[in-house]
Amino acid sequence: MGAGRLPPLAALRCFEAAARLESFSRAADALHLTHGAVSRAVRLIEADFGVALFERRSRRVYLTEEGRRLAKAVRDGLDLIATAADELRHQGRAGPVTLSCEPTLLMRWLIPRLSTLHRAHPEIDVHLVAAGGPVTFGGGIDLAIRRSDFPLGPGIRADDLFEERMGPICRADMIDDFFDRSGPTPTLRADAKLLYSQSRPEAWANWSGSTGAKLPTSATRRFEHFYLALQAAAAGLGVAIGSWHMARDDIASGVLAAPAGFTTDGSRYLLLSSEGAPSRVARAREMIGSWMAGIG
């Protein structure tokens, strides 16, 4: 072989296995080859370099000084090739990406549907973080789902997902405890207990203002989180003002009911990202955004 040329890669792999295992037979088993094939590969390299790489004694082989030098070089080279090959195989994939999502939407809408995203885009590895409000990218968060209820900072891209729809929600087998269904459209009873959440304290007032419905002045219950108010409604403690997206599964299964229906509240859900997001995040954004808009 000429200067600067290398032995065949297959022969080098045989040599590396024999050097590592100190046995031609075990190397043959590891590579699914015959003993003769490994022996011929080693002889080919020895003939090319003009040195003995192994000492053969008592059915065992031992590396010579030249063999040890070559074994280290080959092992390091094969490791570099394996690392580069793995990087090339994965460079076209979108994941992993870290997605921040408002907690109640995450629990009641996104997680129950996440398996469909994995089936549609198995190449995306999504890590979920529960959080709401303004988001700063670059600190471990790649994408974020938020409602359009706060101003976005500079350098943030917003892709539209779907509109928010709100309505009164109660336990399905207690509709008549909270609603008057004697008219063409169910209305809240005057003694219906309303469930409020501190995370959306104006939700009832906004719904009343957009629909013209009168709110009962009876006793109310207040909960720290939107999710807890929905759970309280499912437990029959009163009527929560809830999002269609967060209640739809329980409505479909007959746990909750929304006798008065839902109405848009003027806000929308957005998929947020940095304007200068790396290609890995940009690819995931396109796939995830399209999927979410389709199922919203």
PDB file of C-alpha atoms in Angstrom:
ATOM      1  CA  MET A   1       0.000   0.000   0.000  1.00  0.00           C
ATOM      2  CA  GLY A   2       1.213   3.537  -0.754  1.00  0.00           C
ATOM      3  CA  ALA A   3       2.190   6.122   1.830  1.00  0.00           C
ATOM      4  CA  GLY A   4      -0.775   7.639   3.645  1.00  0.00           C
ATOM      5  CA  ARG A   5      -3.086   4.783   2.711  1.00  0.00           C
ATOM      6  CA  LEU A   6      -4.864   2.681   5.301  1.00  0.00           C
ATOM      7  CA  PRO A   7      -5.702  -1.006   5.519  1.00  0.00           C
ATOM      8  CA  PRO A   8      -9.340  -1.881   4.817  1.00  0.00           C
ATOM      9  CA  LEU A   9     -11.724  -0.842   7.605  1.00  0.00           C
ATOM     10  CA  ALA A  10     -13.007  -4.414   7.918  1.00  0.00           C
ATOM     11  CA  ALA A  11      -9.468  -5.647   8.578  1.00  0.00           C
ATOM     12  CA  LEU A  12      -8.902  -2.940  11.181  1.00  0.00           C
ATOM     13  CA  ARG A  13     -12.110  -3.924  12.959  1.00  0.00           C
ATOM     14  CA  CYS A  14     -10.913  -7.528  13.097  1.00  0.00           C
ATOM     15  CA  PHE A  15      -7.556  -6.413  14.498  1.00  0.00           C
ATOM     16  CA  GLU A  16      -9.189  -4.166  17.124  1.00  0.00           C
ATOM     17  CA  ALA A  17     -11.476  -6.955  18.327  1.00  0.00           C
ATOM     18  CA  ALA A  18      -8.598  -9.453  18.515  1.00  0.00           C
ATOM     19  CA  ALA A  19      -6.444  -6.942  20.399  1.00  0.00           C
ATOM     20  CA  ARG A  20      -9.217  -6.092  22.833  1.00  0.00           C
ATOM     21  CA  LEU A  21     -10.246  -9.696  23.488  1.00  0.00           C
ATOM     22  CA  GLU A  22      -6.734 -11.191  23.170  1.00  0.00           C
ATOM     23  CA  SER A  23      -8.185 -14.016  21.127  1.00  0.00           C
ATOM     24  CA  PHE A  24      -8.877 -14.573  17.447  1.00  0.00           C
ATOM     25  CA  SER A  25     -11.684 -16.992  18.315  1.00  0.00           C
ATOM     26  CA  ARG A  26     -13.489 -14.567  20.633  1.00  0.00           C
ATOM     27  CA  ALA A  27     -13.003 -11.778  18.101  1.00  0.00           C
ATOM     28  CA  ALA A  28     -14.565 -13.979  15.430  1.00  0.00           C
ATOM     29  CA  ASP A  29     -17.559 -14.673  17.693  1.00  0.00           C
ATOM     30  CA  ALA A  30     -17.987 -10.981  18.513  1.00  0.00           C
ATOM     31  CA  LEU A  31     -17.916  -9.991  14.841  1.00  0.00           C
ATOM     32  CA  HIS A  32     -19.910 -13.008  13.630  1.00  0.00           C
ATOM     33  CA  LEU A  33     -17.017 -14.126  11.446  1.00  0.00           C
ATOM     34  CA  THR A  34     -14.931 -17.268  11.204  1.00  0.00           C
ATOM     35  CA  HIS A  35     -11.623 -17.694  12.998  1.00  0.00           C
ATOM     36  CA  GLY A  36      -9.934 -17.897   9.601  1.00  0.00           C
ATOM     37  CA  ALA A  37     -11.385 -14.566   8.473  1.00  0.00           C
ATOM     38  CA  VAL A  38     -10.004 -12.767  11.528  1.00  0.00           C
ATOM     39  CA  SER A  39      -6.618 -14.451  11.156  1.00  0.00           C
ATOM     40  CA  ARG A  40      -6.393 -13.470   7.470  1.00  0.00           C
ATOM     41  CA  ALA A  41      -7.320  -9.860   8.271  1.00  0.00           C
ATOM     42  CA  VAL A  42      -4.554  -9.615  10.873  1.00  0.00           C
ATOM     43  CA  ARG A  43      -2.007 -11.179   8.518  1.00  0.00           C
ATOM     44  CA  LEU A  44      -3.006  -8.660   5.836  1.00  0.00           C
ATOM     45  CA  ILE A  45      -2.229  -5.737   8.156  1.00  0.00           C
ATOM     46  CA  GLU A  46       1.019  -7.313   9.368  1.00  0.00           C
ATOM     47  CA  ALA A  47       2.154  -7.861   5.780  1.00  0.00           C
ATOM     48  CA  ASP A  48       1.286  -4.293   4.850  1.00  0.00           C
ATOM     49  CA  PHE A  49       3.176  -2.752   7.789  1.00  0.00           C
ATOM     50  CA  GLY A  50       5.966  -5.319   7.760  1.00  0.00           C
ATOM     51  CA  VAL A  51       5.766  -5.899  11.525  1.00  0.00           C
ATOM     52  CA  ALA A  52       4.308  -8.531  13.804  1.00  0.00           C
ATOM     53  CA  LEU A  53       1.315  -7.261  15.750  1.00  0.00           C
ATOM     54  CA  PHE A  54       0.774 -10.346  17.905  1.00  0.00           C
ATOM     55  CA  GLU A  55       2.860 -12.994  19.606  1.00  0.00           C
ATOM     56  CA  ARG A  56       1.151 -16.357  19.422  1.00  0.00           C
ATOM     57  CA  ARG A  57       1.775 -18.553  22.458  1.00  0.00           C
ATOM     58  CA  SER A  58      -0.138 -21.492  23.925  1.00  0.00           C
ATOM     59  CA  ARG A  59      -3.272 -20.888  21.846  1.00  0.00           C
ATOM     60  CA  ARG A  60      -3.377 -17.258  22.980  1.00  0.00           C
ATOM     61  CA  VAL A  61      -2.230 -14.068  21.335  1.00  0.00           C
ATOM     62  CA  TYR A  62      -0.431 -11.145  22.932  1.00  0.00           C
ATOM     63  CA  LEU A  63       0.111  -7.719  21.456  1.00  0.00           C
ATOM     64  CA  THR A  64       3.612  -6.696  20.553  1.00  0.00           C
ATOM     65  CA  GLU A  65       4.773  -3.142  21.228  1.00  0.00           C
ATOM     66  CA  GLU A  66       3.836  -2.237  17.641  1.00  0.00           C
ATOM     67  CA  GLY A  67       0.503  -3.976  18.128  1.00  0.00           C
ATOM     68  CA  ARG A  68      -0.279  -1.947  21.251  1.00  0.00           C
ATOM     69  CA  ARG A  69       0.472   1.300  19.443  1.00  0.00           C
ATOM     70  CA  LEU A  70      -1.738   0.380  16.521  1.00  0.00           C
ATOM     71  CA  ALA A  71      -4.523  -0.946  18.770  1.00  0.00           C
ATOM     72  CA  LYS A  72      -4.808   2.377  20.592  1.00  0.00           C
ATOM     73  CA  ALA A  73      -4.826   4.350  17.347  1.00  0.00           C
ATOM     74  CA  VAL A  74      -7.443   2.084  15.757  1.00  0.00           C
ATOM     75  CA  ARG A  75      -9.634   2.126  18.868  1.00  0.00           C
ATOM     76  CA  ASP A  76      -9.532   5.927  19.043  1.00  0.00           C
ATOM     77  CA  GLY A  77     -10.251   6.189  15.333  1.00  0.00           C
ATOM     78  CA  LEU A  78     -13.220   3.822  15.457  1.00  0.00           C
ATOM     79  CA  ASP A  79     -14.628   5.739  18.420  1.00  0.00           C
ATOM     80  CA  LEU A  80     -14.385   8.988  16.455  1.00  0.00           C
ATOM     81  CA  ILE A  81     -16.098   7.407  13.456  1.00  0.00           C
ATOM     82  CA  ALA A  82     -18.893   6.022  15.656  1.00  0.00           C
ATOM     83  CA  THR A  83     -19.444   9.413  17.295  1.00  0.00           C
ATOM     84  CA  ALA A  84     -19.558  11.236  13.965  1.00  0.00           C
ATOM     85  CA  ALA A  85     -21.920   8.645  12.494  1.00  0.00           C
ATOM     86  CA  ASP A  86     -24.294   9.011  15.440  1.00  0.00           C
ATOM     87  CA  GLU A  87     -24.288  12.798  15.100  1.00  0.00           C
ATOM     88  CA  LEU A  88     -25.020  12.581  11.382  1.00  0.00           C
ATOM     89  CA  ARG A  89     -27.878  10.157  11.930  1.00  0.00           C
ATOM     90  CA  HIS A  90     -29.503  12.515  14.421  1.00  0.00           C
ATOM     91  CA  GLN A  91     -28.778  15.905  12.879  1.00  0.00           C
ATOM     92  CA  GLY A  92     -32.030  15.883  10.880  1.00  0.00           C
ATOM     93  CA  ARG A  93     -34.158  15.203  13.913  1.00  0.00           C
ATOM     94  CA  ALA A  94     -36.043  17.989  15.635  1.00  0.00           C
ATOM     95  CA  GLY A  95     -35.675  16.904  19.272  1.00  0.00           C
ATOM     96  CA  PRO A  96     -35.134  17.148  22.033  1.00  0.00           C
ATOM     97  CA  VAL A  97     -37.036  20.365  22.681  1.00  0.00           C
ATOM     98  CA  THR A  98     -38.370  21.718  25.968  1.00  0.00           C
ATOM     99  CA  LEU A  99     -41.967  22.937  25.780  1.00  0.00           C
ATOM    100  CA  SER A 100     -43.432  25.142  28.508  1.00  0.00           C
ATOM    101  CA  CYS A 101     -47.219  25.067  28.832  1.00  0.00           C
ATOM    102  CA  GLU A 102     -49.816  26.588  31.157  1.00  0.00           C
ATOM    103  CA  PRO A 103     -50.372  23.965  33.887  1.00  0.00           C
ATOM    104  CA  THR A 104     -54.103  23.269  33.481  1.00  0.00           C
ATOM    105  CA  LEU A 105     -53.884  23.121  29.697  1.00  0.00           C
ATOM    106  CA  LEU A 106     -50.874  20.829  30.056  1.00  0.00           C
ATOM    107  CA  MET A 107     -52.663  18.417  32.397  1.00  0.00           C
ATOM    108  CA  ARG A 108     -56.105  18.372  30.819  1.00  0.00           C
ATOM    109  CA  TRP A 109     -55.431  18.912  27.108  1.00  0.00           C
ATOM    110  CA  LEU A 110     -51.822  18.382  26.033  1.00  0.00           C
ATOM    111  CA  ILE A 111     -50.724  15.308  27.998  1.00  0.00           C
ATOM    112  CA  PRO A 112     -53.832  13.243  27.072  1.00  0.00           C
ATOM    113  CA  ARG A 113     -53.025  13.932  23.401  1.00  0.00           C
ATOM    114  CA  LEU A 114     -49.257  13.640  23.510  1.00  0.00           C
ATOM    115  CA  SER A 115     -49.225  10.050  22.264  1.00  0.00           C
ATOM    116  CA  THR A 116     -50.779  11.191  18.975  1.00  0.00           C
ATOM    117  CA  LEU A 117     -47.928  13.686  18.545  1.00  0.00           C
ATOM    118  CA  HIS A 118     -45.401  10.920  19.161  1.00  0.00           C
ATOM    119  CA  ARG A 119     -47.104   8.741  16.549  1.00  0.00           C
ATOM    120  CA  ALA A 120     -47.274  11.581  14.029  1.00  0.00           C
ATOM    121  CA  HIS A 121     -43.711  12.794  14.660  1.00  0.00           C
ATOM    122  CA  PRO A 122     -41.661  10.090  16.410  1.00  0.00           C
ATOM    123  CA  GLU A 123     -38.496  12.036  15.623  1.00  0.00           C
ATOM    124  CA  ILE A 124     -39.436  14.772  18.127  1.00  0.00           C
ATOM    125  CA  ASP A 125     -38.425  14.305  21.756  1.00  0.00           C
ATOM    126  CA  VAL A 126     -40.552  16.754  23.775  1.00  0.00           C
ATOM    127  CA  HIS A 127     -39.709  17.634  27.380  1.00  0.00           C
ATOM    128  CA  LEU A 128     -42.626  19.313  29.195  1.00  0.00           C
ATOM    129  CA  VAL A 129     -42.492  22.101  31.777  1.00  0.00           C
ATOM    130  CA  ALA A 130     -45.585  23.474  33.565  1.00  0.00           C
ATOM    131  CA  ALA A 131     -45.509  27.285  33.701  1.00  0.00           C
ATOM    132  CA  GLY A 132     -47.577  30.315  32.745  1.00  0.00           C
ATOM    133  CA  GLY A 133     -47.154  34.003  32.026  1.00  0.00           C
ATOM    134  CA  PRO A 134     -44.220  35.709  30.283  1.00  0.00           C
ATOM    135  CA  VAL A 135     -41.426  33.418  29.157  1.00  0.00           C
ATOM    136  CA  THR A 136     -37.719  33.963  28.540  1.00  0.00           C
ATOM    137  CA  PHE A 137     -36.099  31.776  25.913  1.00  0.00           C
ATOM    138  CA  GLY A 138     -32.518  30.648  26.072  1.00  0.00           C
ATOM    139  CA  GLY A 139     -32.659  29.473  29.677  1.00  0.00           C
ATOM    140  CA  GLY A 140     -33.655  25.905  28.932  1.00  0.00           C
ATOM    141  CA  ILE A 141     -37.050  26.666  27.329  1.00  0.00           C
ATOM    142  CA  ASP A 142     -37.353  26.246  23.544  1.00  0.00           C
ATOM    143  CA  LEU A 143     -41.107  26.618  22.957  1.00  0.00           C
ATOM    144  CA  ALA A 144     -44.042  27.830  25.047  1.00  0.00           C
ATOM    145  CA  ILE A 145     -47.834  27.649  24.832  1.00  0.00           C
ATOM    146  CA  ARG A 146     -49.512  30.745  26.251  1.00  0.00           C
ATOM    147  CA  ARG A 147     -52.771  32.640  25.964  1.00  0.00           C
ATOM    148  CA  SER A 148     -52.641  36.058  24.344  1.00  0.00           C
ATOM    149  CA  ASP A 149     -53.433  37.825  27.625  1.00  0.00           C
ATOM    150  CA  PHE A 150     -50.105  39.600  28.144  1.00  0.00           C
ATOM    151  CA  PRO A 151     -47.766  41.650  25.918  1.00  0.00           C
ATOM    152  CA  LEU A 152     -44.946  39.783  24.228  1.00  0.00           C
ATOM    153  CA  GLY A 153     -41.398  40.981  24.621  1.00  0.00           C
ATOM    154  CA  PRO A 154     -39.071  41.830  21.729  1.00  0.00           C
ATOM    155  CA  GLY A 155     -37.615  38.983  19.710  1.00  0.00           C
ATOM    156  CA  ILE A 156     -40.477  36.563  20.406  1.00  0.00           C
ATOM    157  CA  ARG A 157     -42.273  34.842  17.553  1.00  0.00           C
ATOM    158  CA  ALA A 158     -45.950  33.932  18.061  1.00  0.00           C
ATOM    159  CA  ASP A 159     -47.673  31.267  15.947  1.00  0.00           C
ATOM    160  CA  ASP A 160     -51.457  31.080  16.279  1.00  0.00           C
ATOM    161  CA  LEU A 161     -52.921  27.793  17.538  1.00  0.00           C
ATOM    162  CA  PHE A 162     -56.625  28.182  18.389  1.00  0.00           C
ATOM    163  CA  GLU A 163     -59.101  30.493  20.104  1.00  0.00           C
ATOM    164  CA  GLU A 164     -60.135  30.276  23.733  1.00  0.00           C
ATOM    165  CA  ARG A 165     -63.763  29.343  24.422  1.00  0.00           C
ATOM    166  CA  MET A 166     -65.246  29.667  27.890  1.00  0.00           C
ATOM    167  CA  GLY A 167     -68.479  28.515  29.517  1.00  0.00           C
ATOM    168  CA  PRO A 168     -70.076  27.410  32.807  1.00  0.00           C
ATOM    169  CA  ILE A 169     -69.268  23.807  33.700  1.00  0.00           C
ATOM    170  CA  CYS A 170     -70.802  21.547  36.317  1.00  0.00           C
ATOM    171  CA  ARG A 171     -71.050  17.902  37.263  1.00  0.00           C
ATOM    172  CA  ALA A 172     -73.077  16.137  34.571  1.00  0.00           C
ATOM    173  CA  ASP A 173     -75.591  14.520  36.944  1.00  0.00           C
ATOM    174  CA  MET A 174     -76.222  17.784  38.836  1.00  0.00           C
ATOM    175  CA  ILE A 175     -77.255  20.100  36.001  1.00  0.00           C
ATOM    176  CA  ASP A 176     -80.640  20.888  37.539  1.00  0.00           C
ATOM    177  CA  ASP A 177     -78.999  21.817  40.845  1.00  0.00           C
ATOM    178  CA  PHE A 178     -77.282  24.744  39.148  1.00  0.00           C
ATOM    179  CA  PHE A 179     -79.194  25.529  35.934  1.00  0.00           C
ATOM    180  CA  ASP A 180     -82.753  26.479  35.075  1.00  0.00           C
ATOM    181  CA  ARG A 181     -83.698  24.536  31.955  1.00  0.00           C
ATOM    182  CA  SER A 182     -87.312  25.667  31.729  1.00  0.00           C
ATOM    183  CA  GLY A 183     -86.568  28.152  28.936  1.00  0.00           C
ATOM    184  CA  PRO A 184     -85.120  27.694  25.450  1.00  0.00           C
ATOM    185  CA  THR A 185     -81.592  28.279  26.781  1.00  0.00           C
ATOM    186  CA  PRO A 186     -80.317  26.979  30.136  1.00  0.00           C
ATOM    187  CA  THR A 187     -79.473  29.771  32.581  1.00  0.00           C
ATOM    188  CA  LEU A 188     -77.713  29.785  35.926  1.00  0.00           C
ATOM    189  CA  ARG A 189     -80.018  29.455  38.902  1.00  0.00           C
ATOM    190  CA  ALA A 190     -80.058  32.340  41.351  1.00  0.00           C
ATOM    191  CA  ASP A 191     -78.781  30.042  44.099  1.00  0.00           C
ATOM    192  CA  ALA A 192     -76.043  28.394  42.012  1.00  0.00           C
ATOM    193  CA  LYS A 193     -72.676  28.433  43.742  1.00  0.00           C
ATOM    194  CA  LEU A 194     -69.965  29.800  41.470  1.00  0.00           C
ATOM    195  CA  LEU A 195     -66.406  28.476  41.618  1.00  0.00           C
ATOM    196  CA  TYR A 196     -63.625  31.005  41.035  1.00  0.00           C
ATOM    197  CA  SER A 197     -59.889  30.554  40.511  1.00  0.00           C
ATOM    198  CA  GLN A 198     -57.157  33.005  41.446  1.00  0.00           C
ATOM    199  CA  SER A 199     -55.314  32.239  38.207  1.00  0.00           C
ATOM    200  CA  ARG A 200     -58.272  33.605  36.171  1.00  0.00           C
ATOM    201  CA  PRO A 201     -60.164  35.813  38.628  1.00  0.00           C
ATOM    202  CA  GLU A 202     -61.979  37.819  35.919  1.00  0.00           C
ATOM    203  CA  ALA A 203     -63.196  34.813  33.927  1.00  0.00           C
ATOM    204  CA  TRP A 204     -66.770  34.871  35.261  1.00  0.00           C
ATOM    205  CA  ALA A 205     -67.113  38.635  34.779  1.00  0.00           C
ATOM    206  CA  ASN A 206     -65.707  38.419  31.251  1.00  0.00           C
ATOM    207  CA  TRP A 207     -68.119  35.626  30.343  1.00  0.00           C
ATOM    208  CA  SER A 208     -71.062  37.553  31.778  1.00  0.00           C
ATOM    209  CA  GLY A 209     -70.042  40.672  29.888  1.00  0.00           C
ATOM    210  CA  SER A 210     -69.729  38.859  26.555  1.00  0.00           C
ATOM    211  CA  THR A 211     -72.960  36.846  26.849  1.00  0.00           C
ATOM    212  CA  GLY A 212     -75.160  39.235  28.827  1.00  0.00           C
ATOM    213  CA  ALA A 213     -75.889  36.467  31.322  1.00  0.00           C
ATOM    214  CA  LYS A 214     -76.631  37.516  34.885  1.00  0.00           C
ATOM    215  CA  LEU A 215     -74.380  36.025  37.535  1.00  0.00           C
ATOM    216  CA  PRO A 216     -75.888  34.659  40.754  1.00  0.00           C
ATOM    217  CA  THR A 217     -75.114  36.603  43.912  1.00  0.00           C
ATOM    218  CA  SER A 218     -75.147  33.521  46.128  1.00  0.00           C
ATOM    219  CA  ALA A 219     -72.130  32.203  48.021  1.00  0.00           C
ATOM    220  CA  THR A 220     -68.987  31.443  46.052  1.00  0.00           C
ATOM    221  CA  ARG A 221     -65.909  29.264  46.475  1.00  0.00           C
ATOM    222  CA  ARG A 222     -62.424  30.317  45.453  1.00  0.00           C
ATOM    223  CA  PHE A 223     -59.507  28.111  44.485  1.00  0.00           C
ATOM    224  CA  GLU A 224     -55.872  28.885  43.877  1.00  0.00           C
ATOM    225  CA  HIS A 225     -55.669  27.277  40.451  1.00  0.00           C
ATOM    226  CA  PHE A 226     -57.975  26.868  37.465  1.00  0.00           C
ATOM    227  CA  TYR A 227     -57.422  23.117  37.591  1.00  0.00           C
ATOM    228  CA  LEU A 228     -58.736  22.941  41.175  1.00  0.00           C
ATOM    229  CA  ALA A 229     -61.908  24.818  40.247  1.00  0.00           C
ATOM    230  CA  LEU A 230     -62.585  22.300  37.476  1.00  0.00           C
ATOM    231  CA  GLN A 231     -61.976  19.422  39.876  1.00  0.00           C
ATOM    232  CA  ALA A 232     -64.369  21.017  42.360  1.00  0.00           C
ATOM    233  CA  ALA A 233     -67.019  21.249  39.642  1.00  0.00           C
ATOM    234  CA  ALA A 234     -66.559  17.554  38.873  1.00  0.00           C
ATOM    235  CA  ALA A 235     -67.039  16.863  42.596  1.00  0.00           C
ATOM    236  CA  GLY A 236     -70.371  18.696  42.565  1.00  0.00           C
ATOM    237  CA  LEU A 237     -69.262  21.670  44.669  1.00  0.00           C
ATOM    238  CA  GLY A 238     -70.629  24.244  42.250  1.00  0.00           C
ATOM    239  CA  VAL A 239     -70.277  25.682  38.759  1.00  0.00           C
ATOM    240  CA  ALA A 240     -66.854  26.569  37.375  1.00  0.00           C
ATOM    241  CA  ILE A 241     -66.172  28.832  34.448  1.00  0.00           C
ATOM    242  CA  GLY A 242     -64.029  26.640  32.256  1.00  0.00           C
ATOM    243  CA  SER A 243     -62.226  26.380  28.962  1.00  0.00           C
ATOM    244  CA  TRP A 244     -63.599  24.096  26.281  1.00  0.00           C
ATOM    245  CA  HIS A 245     -60.121  22.743  25.643  1.00  0.00           C
ATOM    246  CA  MET A 246     -59.632  21.810  29.289  1.00  0.00           C
ATOM    247  CA  ALA A 247     -63.089  20.340  29.863  1.00  0.00           C
ATOM    248  CA  ARG A 248     -63.840  18.663  26.546  1.00  0.00           C
ATOM    249  CA  ASP A 249     -62.588  15.207  27.539  1.00  0.00           C
ATOM    250  CA  ASP A 250     -64.638  15.149  30.762  1.00  0.00           C
ATOM    251  CA  ILE A 251     -67.675  16.418  28.852  1.00  0.00           C
ATOM    252  CA  ALA A 252     -67.244  13.688  26.241  1.00  0.00           C
ATOM    253  CA  SER A 253     -66.970  11.036  28.959  1.00  0.00           C
ATOM    254  CA  GLY A 254     -70.052  12.295  30.817  1.00  0.00           C
ATOM    255  CA  VAL A 255     -68.241  13.563  33.919  1.00  0.00           C
ATOM    256  CA  LEU A 256     -68.884  17.256  33.265  1.00  0.00           C
ATOM    257  CA  ALA A 257     -71.554  19.169  31.374  1.00  0.00           C
ATOM    258  CA  ALA A 258     -71.753  22.653  29.868  1.00  0.00           C
ATOM    259  CA  PRO A 259     -75.511  23.300  29.520  1.00  0.00           C
ATOM    260  CA  ALA A 260     -75.080  26.917  28.397  1.00  0.00           C
ATOM    261  CA  GLY A 261     -72.369  26.086  25.883  1.00  0.00           C
ATOM    262  CA  PHE A 262     -69.143  27.976  25.245  1.00  0.00           C
ATOM    263  CA  THR A 263     -68.323  31.362  23.798  1.00  0.00           C
ATOM    264  CA  THR A 264     -65.078  32.944  22.632  1.00  0.00           C
ATOM    265  CA  ASP A 265     -63.485  35.341  25.108  1.00  0.00           C
ATOM    266  CA  GLY A 266     -61.286  37.210  22.634  1.00  0.00           C
ATOM    267  CA  SER A 267     -58.030  35.510  23.592  1.00  0.00           C
ATOM    268  CA  ARG A 268     -56.133  32.876  21.655  1.00  0.00           C
ATOM    269  CA  TYR A 269     -53.538  30.240  22.400  1.00  0.00           C
ATOM    270  CA  LEU A 270     -50.145  30.877  20.845  1.00  0.00           C
ATOM    271  CA  LEU A 271     -47.017  28.823  20.295  1.00  0.00           C
ATOM    272  CA  LEU A 272     -44.151  31.088  21.303  1.00  0.00           C
ATOM    273  CA  SER A 273     -40.486  30.806  20.396  1.00  0.00           C
ATOM    274  CA  SER A 274     -37.433  32.966  19.910  1.00  0.00           C
ATOM    275  CA  GLU A 275     -37.181  34.777  16.577  1.00  0.00           C
ATOM    276  CA  GLY A 276     -33.642  33.445  16.274  1.00  0.00           C
ATOM    277  CA  ALA A 277     -34.438  29.882  17.313  1.00  0.00           C
ATOM    278  CA  PRO A 278     -31.902  27.277  16.118  1.00  0.00           C
ATOM    279  CA  SER A 279     -32.902  24.988  13.259  1.00  0.00           C
ATOM    280  CA  ARG A 280     -33.598  22.132  15.680  1.00  0.00           C
ATOM    281  CA  VAL A 281     -36.232  24.227  17.465  1.00  0.00           C
ATOM    282  CA  ALA A 282     -37.574  25.742  14.236  1.00  0.00           C
ATOM    283  CA  ARG A 283     -38.250  22.277  12.791  1.00  0.00           C
ATOM    284  CA  ALA A 284     -39.984  21.163  15.972  1.00  0.00           C
ATOM    285  CA  ARG A 285     -42.007  24.396  16.047  1.00  0.00           C
ATOM    286  CA  GLU A 286     -43.392  23.772  12.568  1.00  0.00           C
ATOM    287  CA  MET A 287     -44.322  20.160  13.323  1.00  0.00           C
ATOM    288  CA  ILE A 288     -45.782  20.785  16.781  1.00  0.00           C
ATOM    289  CA  GLY A 289     -47.604  23.946  15.735  1.00  0.00           C
ATOM    290  CA  SER A 290     -49.264  22.264  12.768  1.00  0.00           C
ATOM    291  CA  TRP A 291     -50.275  19.280  14.896  1.00  0.00           C
ATOM    292  CA  MET A 292     -51.732  21.436  17.694  1.00  0.00           C
ATOM    293  CA  ALA A 293     -53.668  23.689  15.336  1.00  0.00           C
ATOM    294  CA  GLY A 294     -55.159  20.584  13.747  1.00  0.00           C
ATOM    295  CA  ILE A 295     -56.466  19.093  16.989  1.00  0.00           C
ATOM    296  CA  GLY A 296     -57.354  22.308  18.823  1.00  0.00           C
TER     297      GLY A 296
END
